[in-house]
Short mmCIF file of C-alpha atoms in Angstrom, two decimals:
data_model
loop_
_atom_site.label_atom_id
_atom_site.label_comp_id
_atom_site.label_asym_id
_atom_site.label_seq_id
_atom_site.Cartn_x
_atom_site.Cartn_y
_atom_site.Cartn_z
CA UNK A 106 15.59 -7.66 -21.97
CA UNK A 107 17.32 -5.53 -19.10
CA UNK A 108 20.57 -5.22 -18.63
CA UNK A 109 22.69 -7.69 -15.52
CA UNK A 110 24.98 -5.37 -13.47
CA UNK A 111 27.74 -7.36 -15.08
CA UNK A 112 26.73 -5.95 -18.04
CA UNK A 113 26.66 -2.67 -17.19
CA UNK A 114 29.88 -2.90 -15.69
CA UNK A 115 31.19 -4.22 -19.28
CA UNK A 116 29.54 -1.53 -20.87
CA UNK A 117 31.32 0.81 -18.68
CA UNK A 118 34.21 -0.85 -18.95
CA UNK A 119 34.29 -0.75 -22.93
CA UNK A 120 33.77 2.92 -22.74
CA UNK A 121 36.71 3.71 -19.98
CA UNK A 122 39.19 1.89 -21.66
CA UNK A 123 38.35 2.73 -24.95
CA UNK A 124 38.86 6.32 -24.34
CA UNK A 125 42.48 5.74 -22.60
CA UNK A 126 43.15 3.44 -25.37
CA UNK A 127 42.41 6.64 -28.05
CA UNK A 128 43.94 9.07 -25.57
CA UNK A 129 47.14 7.25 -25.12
CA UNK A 130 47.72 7.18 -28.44
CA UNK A 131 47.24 10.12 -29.68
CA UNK A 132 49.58 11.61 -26.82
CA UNK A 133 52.33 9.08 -28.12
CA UNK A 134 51.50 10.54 -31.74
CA UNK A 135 52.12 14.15 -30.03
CA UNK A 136 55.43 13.19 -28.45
CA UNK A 137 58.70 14.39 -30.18
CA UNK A 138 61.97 12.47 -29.53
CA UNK A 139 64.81 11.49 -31.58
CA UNK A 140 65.10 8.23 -33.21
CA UNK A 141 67.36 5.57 -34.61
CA UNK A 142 71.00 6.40 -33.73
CA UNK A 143 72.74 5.75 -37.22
CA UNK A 144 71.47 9.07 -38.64
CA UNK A 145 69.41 7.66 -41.56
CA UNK A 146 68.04 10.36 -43.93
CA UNK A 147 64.05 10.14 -44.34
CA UNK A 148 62.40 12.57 -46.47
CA UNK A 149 65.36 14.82 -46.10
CA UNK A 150 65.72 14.97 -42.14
CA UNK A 151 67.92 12.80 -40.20
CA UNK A 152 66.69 10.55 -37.73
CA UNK A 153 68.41 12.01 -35.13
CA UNK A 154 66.86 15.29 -35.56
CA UNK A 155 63.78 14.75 -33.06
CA UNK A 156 60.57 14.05 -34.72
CA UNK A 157 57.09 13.10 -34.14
CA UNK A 158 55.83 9.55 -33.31
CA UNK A 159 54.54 8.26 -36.10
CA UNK A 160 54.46 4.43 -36.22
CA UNK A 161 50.83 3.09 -36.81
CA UNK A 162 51.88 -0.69 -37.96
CA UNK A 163 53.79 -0.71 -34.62
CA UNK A 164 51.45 0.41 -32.43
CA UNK A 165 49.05 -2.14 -34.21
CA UNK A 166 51.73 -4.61 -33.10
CA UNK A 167 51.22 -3.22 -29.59
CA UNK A 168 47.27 -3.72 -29.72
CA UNK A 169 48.13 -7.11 -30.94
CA UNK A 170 50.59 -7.81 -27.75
CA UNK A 171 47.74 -6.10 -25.47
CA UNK A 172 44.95 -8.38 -26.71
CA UNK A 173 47.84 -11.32 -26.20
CA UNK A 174 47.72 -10.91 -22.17
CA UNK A 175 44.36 -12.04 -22.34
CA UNK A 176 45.34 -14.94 -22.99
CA UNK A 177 48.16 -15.43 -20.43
CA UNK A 178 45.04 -13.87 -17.46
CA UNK A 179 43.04 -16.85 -18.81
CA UNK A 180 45.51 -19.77 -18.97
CA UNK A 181 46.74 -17.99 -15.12
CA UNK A 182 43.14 -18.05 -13.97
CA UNK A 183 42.08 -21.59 -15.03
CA UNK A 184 45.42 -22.71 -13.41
CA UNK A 185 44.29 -21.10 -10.33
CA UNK A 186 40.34 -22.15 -10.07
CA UNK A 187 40.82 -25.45 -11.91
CA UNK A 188 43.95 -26.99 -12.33
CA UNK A 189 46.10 -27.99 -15.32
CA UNK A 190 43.80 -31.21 -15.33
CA UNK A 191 40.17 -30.14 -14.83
CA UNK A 192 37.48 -31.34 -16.52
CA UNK A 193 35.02 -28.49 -18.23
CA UNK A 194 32.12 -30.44 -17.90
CA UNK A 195 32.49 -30.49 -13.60
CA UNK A 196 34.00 -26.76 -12.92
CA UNK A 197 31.57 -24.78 -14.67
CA UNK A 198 29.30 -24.11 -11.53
CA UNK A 199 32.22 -22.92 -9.72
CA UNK A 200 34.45 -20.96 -11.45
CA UNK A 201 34.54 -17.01 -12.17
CA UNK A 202 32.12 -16.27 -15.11
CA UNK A 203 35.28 -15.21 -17.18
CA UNK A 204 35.88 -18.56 -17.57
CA UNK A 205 32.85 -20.14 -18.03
CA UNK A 206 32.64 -21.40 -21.73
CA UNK A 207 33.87 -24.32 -23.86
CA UNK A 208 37.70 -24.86 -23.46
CA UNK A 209 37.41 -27.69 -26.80
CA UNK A 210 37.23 -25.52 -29.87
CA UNK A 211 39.52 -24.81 -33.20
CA UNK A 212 41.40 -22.11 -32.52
CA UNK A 213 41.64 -20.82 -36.09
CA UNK A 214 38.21 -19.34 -36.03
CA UNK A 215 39.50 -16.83 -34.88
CA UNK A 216 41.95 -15.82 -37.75
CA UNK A 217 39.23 -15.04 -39.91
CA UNK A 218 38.81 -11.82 -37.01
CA UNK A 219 42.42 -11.30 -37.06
CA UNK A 220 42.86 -10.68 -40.23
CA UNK A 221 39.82 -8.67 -40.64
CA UNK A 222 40.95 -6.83 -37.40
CA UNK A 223 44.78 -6.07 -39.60
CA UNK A 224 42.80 -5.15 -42.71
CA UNK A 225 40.15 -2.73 -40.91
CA UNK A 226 43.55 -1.06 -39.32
CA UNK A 227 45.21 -0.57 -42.29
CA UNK A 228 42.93 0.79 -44.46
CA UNK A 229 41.41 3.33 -41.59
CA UNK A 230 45.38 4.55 -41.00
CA UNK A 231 46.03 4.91 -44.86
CA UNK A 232 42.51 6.65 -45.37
CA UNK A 233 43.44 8.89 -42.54
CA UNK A 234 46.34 10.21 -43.81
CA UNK A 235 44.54 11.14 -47.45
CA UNK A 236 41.39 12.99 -45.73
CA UNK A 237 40.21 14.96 -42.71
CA UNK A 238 40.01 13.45 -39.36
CA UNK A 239 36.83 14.87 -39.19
CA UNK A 240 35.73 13.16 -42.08
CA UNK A 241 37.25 9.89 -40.70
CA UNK A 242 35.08 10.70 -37.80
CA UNK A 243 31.96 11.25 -39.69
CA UNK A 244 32.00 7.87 -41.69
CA UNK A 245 33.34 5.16 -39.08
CA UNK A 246 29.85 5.79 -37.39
CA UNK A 247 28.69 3.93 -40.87
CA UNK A 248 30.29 0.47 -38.66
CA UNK A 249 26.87 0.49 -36.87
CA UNK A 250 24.55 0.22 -39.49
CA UNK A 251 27.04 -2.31 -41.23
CA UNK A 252 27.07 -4.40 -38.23
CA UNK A 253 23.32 -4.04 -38.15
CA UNK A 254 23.05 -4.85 -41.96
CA UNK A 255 25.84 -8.22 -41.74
CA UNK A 256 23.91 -9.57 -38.63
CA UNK A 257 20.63 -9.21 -40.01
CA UNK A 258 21.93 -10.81 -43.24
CA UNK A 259 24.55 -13.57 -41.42
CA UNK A 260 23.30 -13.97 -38.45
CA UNK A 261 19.56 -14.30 -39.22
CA UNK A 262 19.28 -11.86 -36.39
CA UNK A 263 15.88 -9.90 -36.04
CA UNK A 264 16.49 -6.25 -35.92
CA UNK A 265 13.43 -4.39 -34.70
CA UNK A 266 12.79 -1.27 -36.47
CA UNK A 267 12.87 1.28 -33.03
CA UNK A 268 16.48 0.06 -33.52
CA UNK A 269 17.03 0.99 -36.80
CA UNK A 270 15.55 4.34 -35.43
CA UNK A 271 18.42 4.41 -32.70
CA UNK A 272 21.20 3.58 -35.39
CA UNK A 273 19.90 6.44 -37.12
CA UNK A 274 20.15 8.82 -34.95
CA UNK A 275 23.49 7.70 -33.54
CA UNK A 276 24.87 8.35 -38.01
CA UNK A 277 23.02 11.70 -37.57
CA UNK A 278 24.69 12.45 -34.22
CA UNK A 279 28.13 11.57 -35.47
CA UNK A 280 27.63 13.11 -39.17
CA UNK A 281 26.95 16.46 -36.67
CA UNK A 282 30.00 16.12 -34.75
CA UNK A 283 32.03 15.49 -38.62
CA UNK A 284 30.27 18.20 -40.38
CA UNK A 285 31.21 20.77 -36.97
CA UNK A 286 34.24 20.19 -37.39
CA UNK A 287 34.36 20.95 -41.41
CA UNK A 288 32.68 23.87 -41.03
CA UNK A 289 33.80 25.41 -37.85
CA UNK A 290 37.75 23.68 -37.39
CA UNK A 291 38.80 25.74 -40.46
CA UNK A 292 41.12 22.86 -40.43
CA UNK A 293 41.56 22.79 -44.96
CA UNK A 294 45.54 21.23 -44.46
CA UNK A 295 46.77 17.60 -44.77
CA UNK A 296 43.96 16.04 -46.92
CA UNK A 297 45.77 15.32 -50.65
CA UNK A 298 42.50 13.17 -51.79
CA UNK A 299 39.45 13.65 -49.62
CA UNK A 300 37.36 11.44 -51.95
CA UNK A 301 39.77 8.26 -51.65
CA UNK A 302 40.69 8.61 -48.15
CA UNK A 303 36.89 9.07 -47.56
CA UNK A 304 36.35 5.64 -49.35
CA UNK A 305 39.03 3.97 -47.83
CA UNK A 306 37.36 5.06 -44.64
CA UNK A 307 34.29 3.51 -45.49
CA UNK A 308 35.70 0.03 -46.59
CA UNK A 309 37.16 -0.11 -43.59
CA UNK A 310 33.96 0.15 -41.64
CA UNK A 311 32.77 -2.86 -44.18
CA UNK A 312 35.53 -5.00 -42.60
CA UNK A 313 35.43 -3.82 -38.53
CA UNK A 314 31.86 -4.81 -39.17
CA UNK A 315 32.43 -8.56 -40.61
CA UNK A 316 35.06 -9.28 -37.74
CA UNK A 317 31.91 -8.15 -35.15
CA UNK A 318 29.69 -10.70 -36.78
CA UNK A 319 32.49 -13.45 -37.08
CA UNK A 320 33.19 -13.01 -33.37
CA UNK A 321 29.83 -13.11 -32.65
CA UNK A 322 29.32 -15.82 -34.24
CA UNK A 323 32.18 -17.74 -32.90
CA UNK A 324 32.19 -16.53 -29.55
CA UNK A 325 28.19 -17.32 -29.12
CA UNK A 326 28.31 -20.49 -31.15
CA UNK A 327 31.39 -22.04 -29.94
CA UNK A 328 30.11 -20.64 -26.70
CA UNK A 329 34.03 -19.72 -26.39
CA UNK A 330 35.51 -17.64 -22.84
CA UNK A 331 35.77 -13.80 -23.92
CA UNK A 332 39.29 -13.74 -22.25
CA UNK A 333 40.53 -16.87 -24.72
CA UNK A 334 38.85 -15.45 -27.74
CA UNK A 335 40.56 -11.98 -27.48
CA UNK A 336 43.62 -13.81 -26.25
CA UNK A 337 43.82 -15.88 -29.58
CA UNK A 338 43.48 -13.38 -32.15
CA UNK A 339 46.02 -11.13 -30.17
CA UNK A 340 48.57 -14.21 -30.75
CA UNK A 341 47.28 -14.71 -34.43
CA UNK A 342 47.82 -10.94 -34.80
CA UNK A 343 51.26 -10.73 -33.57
CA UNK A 344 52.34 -13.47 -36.13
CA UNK A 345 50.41 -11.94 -39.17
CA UNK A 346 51.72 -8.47 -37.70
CA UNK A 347 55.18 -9.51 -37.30
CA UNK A 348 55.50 -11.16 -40.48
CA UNK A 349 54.13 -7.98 -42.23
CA UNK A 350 56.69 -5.52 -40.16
CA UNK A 351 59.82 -7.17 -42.44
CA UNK A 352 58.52 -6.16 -45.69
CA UNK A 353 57.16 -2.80 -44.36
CA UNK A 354 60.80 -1.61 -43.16
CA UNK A 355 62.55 -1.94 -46.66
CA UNK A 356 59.19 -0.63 -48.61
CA UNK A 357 60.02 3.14 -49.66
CA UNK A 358 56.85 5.70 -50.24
CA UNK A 359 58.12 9.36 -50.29
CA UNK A 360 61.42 8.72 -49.24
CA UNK A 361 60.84 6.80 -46.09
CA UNK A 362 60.20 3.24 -44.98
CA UNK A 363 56.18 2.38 -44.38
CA UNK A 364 56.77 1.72 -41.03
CA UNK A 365 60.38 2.11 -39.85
CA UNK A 366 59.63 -0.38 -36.58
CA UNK A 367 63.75 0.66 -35.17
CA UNK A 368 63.04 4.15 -35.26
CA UNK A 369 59.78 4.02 -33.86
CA UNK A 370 61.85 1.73 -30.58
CA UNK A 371 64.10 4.11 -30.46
CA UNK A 372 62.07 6.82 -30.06
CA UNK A 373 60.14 5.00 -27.56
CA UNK A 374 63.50 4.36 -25.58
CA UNK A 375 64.19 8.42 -25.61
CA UNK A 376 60.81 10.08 -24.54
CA UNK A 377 58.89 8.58 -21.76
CA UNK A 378 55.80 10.50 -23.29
CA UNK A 379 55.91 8.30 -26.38
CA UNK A 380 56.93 4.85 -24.06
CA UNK A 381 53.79 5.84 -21.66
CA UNK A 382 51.93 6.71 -24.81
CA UNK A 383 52.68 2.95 -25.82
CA UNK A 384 52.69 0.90 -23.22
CA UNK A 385 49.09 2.73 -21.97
CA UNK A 386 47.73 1.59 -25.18
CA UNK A 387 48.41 -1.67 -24.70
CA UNK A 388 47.16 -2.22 -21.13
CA UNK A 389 44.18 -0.58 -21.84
CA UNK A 390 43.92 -2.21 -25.17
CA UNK A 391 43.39 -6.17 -23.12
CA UNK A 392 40.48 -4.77 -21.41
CA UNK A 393 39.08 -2.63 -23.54
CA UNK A 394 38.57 -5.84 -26.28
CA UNK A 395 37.88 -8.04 -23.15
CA UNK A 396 34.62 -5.74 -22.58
CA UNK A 397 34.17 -5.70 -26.40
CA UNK A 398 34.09 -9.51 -26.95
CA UNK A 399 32.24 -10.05 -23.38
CA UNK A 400 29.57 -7.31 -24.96
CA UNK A 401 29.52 -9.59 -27.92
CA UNK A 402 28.77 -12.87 -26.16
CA UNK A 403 26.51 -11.43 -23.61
CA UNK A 404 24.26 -8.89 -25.89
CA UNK A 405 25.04 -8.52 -29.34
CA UNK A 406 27.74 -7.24 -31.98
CA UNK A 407 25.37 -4.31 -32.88
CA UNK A 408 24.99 -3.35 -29.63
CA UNK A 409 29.01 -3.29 -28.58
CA UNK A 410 29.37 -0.90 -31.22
CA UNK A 411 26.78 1.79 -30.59
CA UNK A 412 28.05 1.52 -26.55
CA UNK A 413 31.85 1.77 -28.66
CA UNK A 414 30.81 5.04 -30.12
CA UNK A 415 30.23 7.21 -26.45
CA UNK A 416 33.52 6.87 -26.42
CA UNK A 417 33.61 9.83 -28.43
CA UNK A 418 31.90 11.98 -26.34
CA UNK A 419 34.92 11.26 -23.64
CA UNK A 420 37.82 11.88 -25.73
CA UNK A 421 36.15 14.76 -26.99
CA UNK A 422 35.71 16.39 -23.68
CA UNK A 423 39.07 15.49 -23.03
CA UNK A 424 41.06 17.01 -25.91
CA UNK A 425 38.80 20.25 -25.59
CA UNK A 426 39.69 20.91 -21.17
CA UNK A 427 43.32 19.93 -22.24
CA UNK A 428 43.51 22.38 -25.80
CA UNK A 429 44.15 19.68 -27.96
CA UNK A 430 40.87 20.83 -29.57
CA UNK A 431 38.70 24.09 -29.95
CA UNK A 432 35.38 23.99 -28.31
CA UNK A 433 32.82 23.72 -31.43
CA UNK A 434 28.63 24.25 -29.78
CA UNK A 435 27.50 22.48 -32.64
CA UNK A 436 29.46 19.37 -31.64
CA UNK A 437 27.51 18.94 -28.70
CA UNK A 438 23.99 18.71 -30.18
CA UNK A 439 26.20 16.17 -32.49
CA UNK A 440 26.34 14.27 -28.86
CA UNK A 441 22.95 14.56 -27.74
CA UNK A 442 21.70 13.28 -30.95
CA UNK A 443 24.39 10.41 -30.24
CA UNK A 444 23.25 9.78 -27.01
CA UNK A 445 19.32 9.55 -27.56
CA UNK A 446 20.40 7.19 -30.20
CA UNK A 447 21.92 4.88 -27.98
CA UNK A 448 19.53 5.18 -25.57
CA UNK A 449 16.35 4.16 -28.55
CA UNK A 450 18.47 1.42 -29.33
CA UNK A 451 18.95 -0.17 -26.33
CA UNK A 452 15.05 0.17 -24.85
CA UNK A 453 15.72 3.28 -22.16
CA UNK A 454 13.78 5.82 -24.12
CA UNK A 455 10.52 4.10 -25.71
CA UNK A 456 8.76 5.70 -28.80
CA UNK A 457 4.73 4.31 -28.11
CA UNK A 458 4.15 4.39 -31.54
CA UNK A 459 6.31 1.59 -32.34
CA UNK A 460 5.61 -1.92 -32.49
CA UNK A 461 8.13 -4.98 -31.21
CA UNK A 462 9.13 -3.71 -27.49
CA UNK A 463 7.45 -6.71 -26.13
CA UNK A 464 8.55 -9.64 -28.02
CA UNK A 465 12.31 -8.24 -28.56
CA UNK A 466 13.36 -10.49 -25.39
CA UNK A 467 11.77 -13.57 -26.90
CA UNK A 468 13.25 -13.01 -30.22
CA UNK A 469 16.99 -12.54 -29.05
CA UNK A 470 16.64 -16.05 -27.16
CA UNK A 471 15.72 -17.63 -30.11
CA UNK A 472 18.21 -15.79 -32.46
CA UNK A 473 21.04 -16.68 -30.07
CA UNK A 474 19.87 -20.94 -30.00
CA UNK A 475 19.83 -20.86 -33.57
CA UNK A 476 23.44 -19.19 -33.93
CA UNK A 477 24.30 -22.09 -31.38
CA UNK A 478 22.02 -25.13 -33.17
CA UNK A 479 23.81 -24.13 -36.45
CA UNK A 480 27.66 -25.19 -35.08
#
């Protein structure tokens, strides 16, 4: 089936502001400031010596608070095109496409995401800090073929085997990029149990990969507005988040809170780097899960997270022209691999040999009314 210009412009979308939503990020993680003003010790240095950003939980609380203002766009949009008192059955012809959808559903199906969407967090941050980042690059590309594997399973969803093929080569692409950066980063520092951060890594691709199916299953079934399903688990995460903050500030590991949320403010207050950092993360953050969730609804979960891994290829560029990087050759045969991948997958680049181009089209109709028949 070939792709609307709407949803080329989401896949665009997804990429762009995934990329300033990695960027920003990591430049608040580079920013140095001082923190908390009452001179608390942690791990032998006073917060008010300047120190680097490192608040994860807290900037999960800011993803949170950017998928949130979807919400607010959607409840400001139906105001404006429909009225406090409009009936869904009569506007649907004439509204923006954003809104189009059923406005009568459960909210909580969307916790189920959430907390998938918390746990997937969690586990990638602690697995990054116990192996390389390179490693942690290598293994979330395993999120595609999990995705593929859950909506095969959950979703009764056909998946043709020219798109196995393109998942394939997108693992092989990324493994190229990880195993570039092992062998030429000479980077051997900050890894104090490759094996169980590598795992932890992994798991976490298990559970990115059930909130994809859950949303697509929701979002298609309940035949739900993008804008109000990212806008709901953005609330649902700032409670869960929130709650989880408390305990987090007086739990000790090496000295130090987990996630000393006053410093990290604090810090934010002092260095406009790290506030920019922040607050960029979180703008980009609504759209970039807007896109996401759109991809979801219009295409397929699979799909949304192949398009989610080019990303890569424009942070990379990035952090290389800026230094934040060394420029590795062998990283970008890692990308064309990625990129043919991508391009199998979704149809561009046909392999003749293959069997099921023709009645793909046909199939994903029929997989999508039976996700719908079965609400």
């Amino acid at each position: 089936m070939a792709w609307t210009g709407y949803q080329f412009f989401l896949a665009g979308l997804l990429v762009f502001t995934g990329s300033i939503n990695t960027l920003a990020t990591k430049w608040a993680d580079r920013g140095v400031a001082p923190g908390r003003p009452d001179g608390v010790m942690r791990n032998g240095t006073s917060t008010l010596t300047p120190h680097t950003f490192q608040h994860a939980f807290l900037q999960a609380l800011g993803m949170f608070i950017g998928e949130f203002t979807c919400l607010v766009v959607f409840k400001l949009l139906l105001w404006r095109y429909v009225g406090w008192n409009g009936r869904e059955d009569e506007d649907q012809d004439t509204i923006p496409s954003v809104l189009r959808g059923s406005r009568t559903f459960n909210p909580l199906i969307f916790l189920p995401p959430t907390l998938c969407d918390m746990i997937g967090t969690t586990t990638m941050y602690v697995g990054l800090t116990l192996t390389f980042a390179s490693s942690a690059q290598m293994f979330r590309g395993a999120v595609i073929l999990f995705t593929g594997l859950f909506s095969m399973i959950f979703l009764k969803r056909q998946v043709r085997l020219f798109q196995w093929i393109g998942i394939l080569f997108v693992l092989v692409g990324l493994a190229i990029v990880g195993a570039a950066d092992i062998v030429y980063g000479g980077n051997t520092s900050g890894a104090p149990n490759v094996f169980l951060g590598d795992v932890l890594i992994v798991c976490a691709q298990v559970v990115t990969a059930t909130q994809m199916v859950l949303e697509e299953k929701f979002v298609v079934g309940s035949n739900v507005p993008p804008l109000q399903a990212v806008g709901w688990e953005g609330l649902f995460g700032i409670l869960c988040m929130g709650m989880l903050l408390i305990p987090l500030n007086f739990i000790h590991y090496h000295g130090a809170p987990i996630e000393d949320s006053i410093d990290g403010l604090y810090q934010m207050y002092n260095s406009p780097q790290i506030a920019g950092g922040f607050f960029g993360t979180v703008l980009s953050i609504s759209f970039f899960n807007f896109a996401g969730v759109s991809i979801t609804k219009e295409i397929s979960a699979t799909t949304r997270m192949v398009l989610d891994s080019v990303r890569i290829i424009v942070i990379w560029s990035f952090t290389v022209l800026f230094k934040w990087q060394s420029f590795i050759p062998l990283t970008l045969a890692g990308f064309f691999v990625l990129v043919l991948g991508m391009k199998i997958y979704n149809r561009i680049i046909k392999i003749p040999c293959l069997p099921g181009y023709e009645s793909t089209e046909s199939a994903e109709i029929q997989e999508r009314r039976l996700i719908e028949d079965e609400d």
